[in-house]
Each structure stands twice: as structure tokens, then as C-alpha cells.
Amino acid sequence: QVQLVESGGGLVQAGGSLTLSCAISGTIFNNNIMGWYRQAPGKQREMVATITRGGIVNYEDSVKGRFTISRDNAKNTVSLQMNSLKPEDTAVYFCNVVRRTLATDYNSWGQGTQVTVSS
């Protein structure tokens, strides 16, 4: 059983910063990818940023240069530093981990944390 617990969401003015953190418990295997996704009202969930165990990162185009994803492999945590926030960043942000085996991938999600950016 894998559990993900996010923290750090909230209300911030445009141009401000927030840091999201996610603590992951349980067996996640060595071959895994951690990431952050978001879902705005009326929209589909989208990838924000992902990071492999080896530190390879991938960002959604609109957050490049503003958001930074990082992870601590020893503690099984993943964080998202969000700078220069815009109203369009408003969404529920979900922590995610994909655990990869030879047979299949296992996808786990946190409960989500609200980020609201006021103009």
C-alpha cells in the first residue's frame, strides 16, 4: 500500500511563490517517477512536472522557468517550488508516483491540495 500526502497549498497573489511537498510512504520500488499534476475546474488533469529517481525532469511548457521539481530519494519526498505564480495556475495539485516493474506500472495519487492565485 502506497500513500501520498501533500501539503503546502494555499492562497497567494499573482507573482508570489508557494512550495508544495509530498510525503510518500510504502514500497515504491527503485524504478519510479514522481510528479505533480493539476486539475482546474472544468478541465482535465494535466502533468505539471515529473522527476525520475536519477533526477531527469520534465515540465509542462507553461511552467518552465517558474516551477522547480525536486525529490529526496532517501526520504521518499517530492517537492514543487512555484514562483511567479499566475491566476491560470489556480488548480488542485496532485502528487503522483509511478512505480515500474517488468510486468506493469502502478500509479498512485495523493488527495490533492488547492492552489489559488489571485490577480
PDB file of C-alpha atoms in Angstrom:
ATOM      1  CA  GLN A   1       0.000   0.000   0.000  1.00  0.00           C
ATOM      2  CA  VAL A   2       1.410   3.360  -1.062  1.00  0.00           C
ATOM      3  CA  GLN A   3       0.154   6.584   0.472  1.00  0.00           C
ATOM      4  CA  LEU A   4       0.873  10.118  -0.699  1.00  0.00           C
ATOM      5  CA  VAL A   5       0.216  13.136   1.486  1.00  0.00           C
ATOM      6  CA  GLU A   6       0.518  16.624   0.016  1.00  0.00           C
ATOM      7  CA  SER A   7       0.966  19.866   1.883  1.00  0.00           C
ATOM      8  CA  GLY A   8       1.729  23.484   1.140  1.00  0.00           C
ATOM      9  CA  GLY A   9      -1.198  24.684  -0.937  1.00  0.00           C
ATOM     10  CA  GLY A  10      -2.996  27.919  -0.262  1.00  0.00           C
ATOM     11  CA  LEU A  11      -3.931  31.361  -1.491  1.00  0.00           C
ATOM     12  CA  VAL A  12      -1.297  33.643  -2.957  1.00  0.00           C
ATOM     13  CA  GLN A  13      -1.281  36.808  -5.011  1.00  0.00           C
ATOM     14  CA  ALA A  14      -0.109  36.807  -8.602  1.00  0.00           C
ATOM     15  CA  GLY A  15       3.658  36.972  -8.748  1.00  0.00           C
ATOM     16  CA  GLY A  16       4.008  35.180  -5.446  1.00  0.00           C
ATOM     17  CA  SER A  17       5.503  31.828  -4.549  1.00  0.00           C
ATOM     18  CA  LEU A  18       4.402  28.591  -2.953  1.00  0.00           C
ATOM     19  CA  THR A  19       6.113  25.299  -2.262  1.00  0.00           C
ATOM     20  CA  LEU A  20       4.205  22.040  -2.393  1.00  0.00           C
ATOM     21  CA  SER A  21       5.530  18.977  -0.638  1.00  0.00           C
ATOM     22  CA  CYS A  22       4.529  15.339  -0.821  1.00  0.00           C
ATOM     23  CA  ALA A  23       5.492  12.555   1.541  1.00  0.00           C
ATOM     24  CA  ILE A  24       5.236   9.058   0.098  1.00  0.00           C
ATOM     25  CA  SER A  25       5.035   6.014   2.323  1.00  0.00           C
ATOM     26  CA  GLY A  26       5.108   2.338   1.389  1.00  0.00           C
ATOM     27  CA  THR A  27       7.175   0.390  -1.112  1.00  0.00           C
ATOM     28  CA  ILE A  28       7.690   2.416  -4.268  1.00  0.00           C
ATOM     29  CA  PHE A  29      10.472   0.326  -5.907  1.00  0.00           C
ATOM     30  CA  ASN A  30      13.728   1.721  -7.218  1.00  0.00           C
ATOM     31  CA  ASN A  31      12.331   2.313 -10.702  1.00  0.00           C
ATOM     32  CA  ASN A  32       9.835   5.094 -10.168  1.00  0.00           C
ATOM     33  CA  ILE A  33       8.859   8.516 -11.383  1.00  0.00           C
ATOM     34  CA  MET A  34       7.446  11.147  -9.028  1.00  0.00           C
ATOM     35  CA  GLY A  35       5.452  14.050 -10.270  1.00  0.00           C
ATOM     36  CA  TRP A  36       2.919  16.797  -9.821  1.00  0.00           C
ATOM     37  CA  TYR A  37      -0.285  17.140 -11.789  1.00  0.00           C
ATOM     38  CA  ARG A  38      -3.051  19.715 -11.589  1.00  0.00           C
ATOM     39  CA  GLN A  39      -6.700  19.991 -12.409  1.00  0.00           C
ATOM     40  CA  ALA A  40      -8.520  23.278 -12.818  1.00  0.00           C
ATOM     41  CA  PRO A  41     -12.344  23.482 -12.663  1.00  0.00           C
ATOM     42  CA  GLY A  42     -13.878  22.152 -15.843  1.00  0.00           C
ATOM     43  CA  LYS A  43     -10.557  20.957 -17.220  1.00  0.00           C
ATOM     44  CA  GLN A  44      -8.754  17.668 -17.463  1.00  0.00           C
ATOM     45  CA  ARG A  45      -5.922  16.783 -15.152  1.00  0.00           C
ATOM     46  CA  GLU A  46      -2.585  17.729 -16.682  1.00  0.00           C
ATOM     47  CA  MET A  47       1.042  16.994 -15.966  1.00  0.00           C
ATOM     48  CA  VAL A  48       2.932  19.866 -14.358  1.00  0.00           C
ATOM     49  CA  ALA A  49       6.319  18.300 -13.695  1.00  0.00           C
ATOM     50  CA  THR A  50       7.894  14.884 -13.274  1.00  0.00           C
ATOM     51  CA  ILE A  51      11.241  13.683 -11.997  1.00  0.00           C
ATOM     52  CA  THR A  52      12.905  10.301 -12.213  1.00  0.00           C
ATOM     53  CA  ARG A  53      14.898   8.699  -9.440  1.00  0.00           C
ATOM     54  CA  GLY A  54      18.035   9.751 -11.291  1.00  0.00           C
ATOM     55  CA  GLY A  55      16.901  13.367 -11.444  1.00  0.00           C
ATOM     56  CA  ILE A  56      15.700  13.682 -15.027  1.00  0.00           C
ATOM     57  CA  VAL A  57      12.955  16.308 -15.060  1.00  0.00           C
ATOM     58  CA  ASN A  58      10.153  17.176 -17.402  1.00  0.00           C
ATOM     59  CA  TYR A  59       7.942  20.273 -17.251  1.00  0.00           C
ATOM     60  CA  GLU A  60       4.744  21.385 -18.856  1.00  0.00           C
ATOM     61  CA  ASP A  61       5.580  24.271 -21.170  1.00  0.00           C
ATOM     62  CA  SER A  62       3.658  26.968 -19.290  1.00  0.00           C
ATOM     63  CA  VAL A  63       5.577  26.379 -16.040  1.00  0.00           C
ATOM     64  CA  LYS A  64       9.089  26.132 -17.461  1.00  0.00           C
ATOM     65  CA  GLY A  65      11.347  28.684 -15.833  1.00  0.00           C
ATOM     66  CA  ARG A  66       8.874  29.292 -12.994  1.00  0.00           C
ATOM     67  CA  PHE A  67       8.449  25.913 -11.293  1.00  0.00           C
ATOM     68  CA  THR A  68      11.133  23.567  -9.999  1.00  0.00           C
ATOM     69  CA  ILE A  69      10.550  19.962  -9.038  1.00  0.00           C
ATOM     70  CA  SER A  70      12.893  18.125  -6.697  1.00  0.00           C
ATOM     71  CA  ARG A  71      12.958  14.883  -4.760  1.00  0.00           C
ATOM     72  CA  ASP A  72      14.700  13.271  -1.837  1.00  0.00           C
ATOM     73  CA  ASN A  73      15.202   9.589  -2.574  1.00  0.00           C
ATOM     74  CA  ALA A  74      16.207   8.770   0.985  1.00  0.00           C
ATOM     75  CA  LYS A  75      13.047  10.285   2.428  1.00  0.00           C
ATOM     76  CA  ASN A  76      10.675   9.458  -0.463  1.00  0.00           C
ATOM     77  CA  THR A  77       9.534  13.034  -0.789  1.00  0.00           C
ATOM     78  CA  VAL A  78       8.902  15.229  -3.788  1.00  0.00           C
ATOM     79  CA  SER A  79       8.508  18.996  -3.807  1.00  0.00           C
ATOM     80  CA  LEU A  80       7.378  21.636  -6.252  1.00  0.00           C
ATOM     81  CA  GLN A  81       8.704  25.160  -5.873  1.00  0.00           C
ATOM     82  CA  MET A  82       6.364  27.520  -7.690  1.00  0.00           C
ATOM     83  CA  ASN A  83       7.496  31.072  -8.421  1.00  0.00           C
ATOM     84  CA  SER A  84       5.949  33.912 -10.390  1.00  0.00           C
ATOM     85  CA  LEU A  85       2.543  32.372  -9.939  1.00  0.00           C
ATOM     86  CA  LYS A  86      -0.254  33.389 -12.292  1.00  0.00           C
ATOM     87  CA  PRO A  87      -4.032  33.214 -11.891  1.00  0.00           C
ATOM     88  CA  GLU A  88      -4.071  30.469 -14.532  1.00  0.00           C
ATOM     89  CA  ASP A  89      -2.009  28.297 -12.170  1.00  0.00           C
ATOM     90  CA  THR A  90      -5.066  28.048  -9.935  1.00  0.00           C
ATOM     91  CA  ALA A  91      -5.975  24.372  -9.607  1.00  0.00           C
ATOM     92  CA  VAL A  92      -5.961  21.371  -7.346  1.00  0.00           C
ATOM     93  CA  TYR A  93      -2.446  19.964  -7.395  1.00  0.00           C
ATOM     94  CA  PHE A  94      -1.927  16.224  -7.055  1.00  0.00           C
ATOM     95  CA  CYS A  95       1.201  14.351  -6.120  1.00  0.00           C
ATOM     96  CA  ASN A  96       1.833  11.215  -8.161  1.00  0.00           C
ATOM     97  CA  VAL A  97       4.214   8.295  -8.183  1.00  0.00           C
ATOM     98  CA  VAL A  98       4.513   5.697 -10.926  1.00  0.00           C
ATOM     99  CA  ARG A  99       6.163   2.516  -9.735  1.00  0.00           C
ATOM    100  CA  ARG A 100       7.588   0.477 -12.559  1.00  0.00           C
ATOM    101  CA  THR A 101       8.118  -3.263 -12.635  1.00  0.00           C
ATOM    102  CA  LEU A 102       8.964  -5.545 -15.536  1.00  0.00           C
ATOM    103  CA  ALA A 103       5.324  -6.537 -15.780  1.00  0.00           C
ATOM    104  CA  THR A 104       3.430  -3.303 -15.312  1.00  0.00           C
ATOM    105  CA  ASP A 105       3.307   0.226 -13.900  1.00  0.00           C
ATOM    106  CA  TYR A 106       1.500   1.102 -10.669  1.00  0.00           C
ATOM    107  CA  ASN A 107       0.044   4.587 -10.451  1.00  0.00           C
ATOM    108  CA  SER A 108      -0.697   6.218  -7.090  1.00  0.00           C
ATOM    109  CA  TRP A 109      -2.152   9.628  -6.260  1.00  0.00           C
ATOM    110  CA  GLY A 110      -2.424  11.945  -3.319  1.00  0.00           C
ATOM    111  CA  GLN A 111      -5.672  13.544  -2.260  1.00  0.00           C
ATOM    112  CA  GLY A 112      -4.788  16.909  -3.792  1.00  0.00           C
ATOM    113  CA  THR A 113      -4.079  20.354  -2.416  1.00  0.00           C
ATOM    114  CA  GLN A 114      -5.719  23.567  -3.571  1.00  0.00           C
ATOM    115  CA  VAL A 115      -3.595  26.357  -5.014  1.00  0.00           C
ATOM    116  CA  THR A 116      -5.403  29.633  -5.652  1.00  0.00           C
ATOM    117  CA  VAL A 117      -3.654  32.577  -7.280  1.00  0.00           C
ATOM    118  CA  SER A 118      -5.477  35.886  -7.080  1.00  0.00           C
ATOM    119  CA  SER A 119      -4.980  38.640  -9.639  1.00  0.00           C
TER     120      SER A 119
END
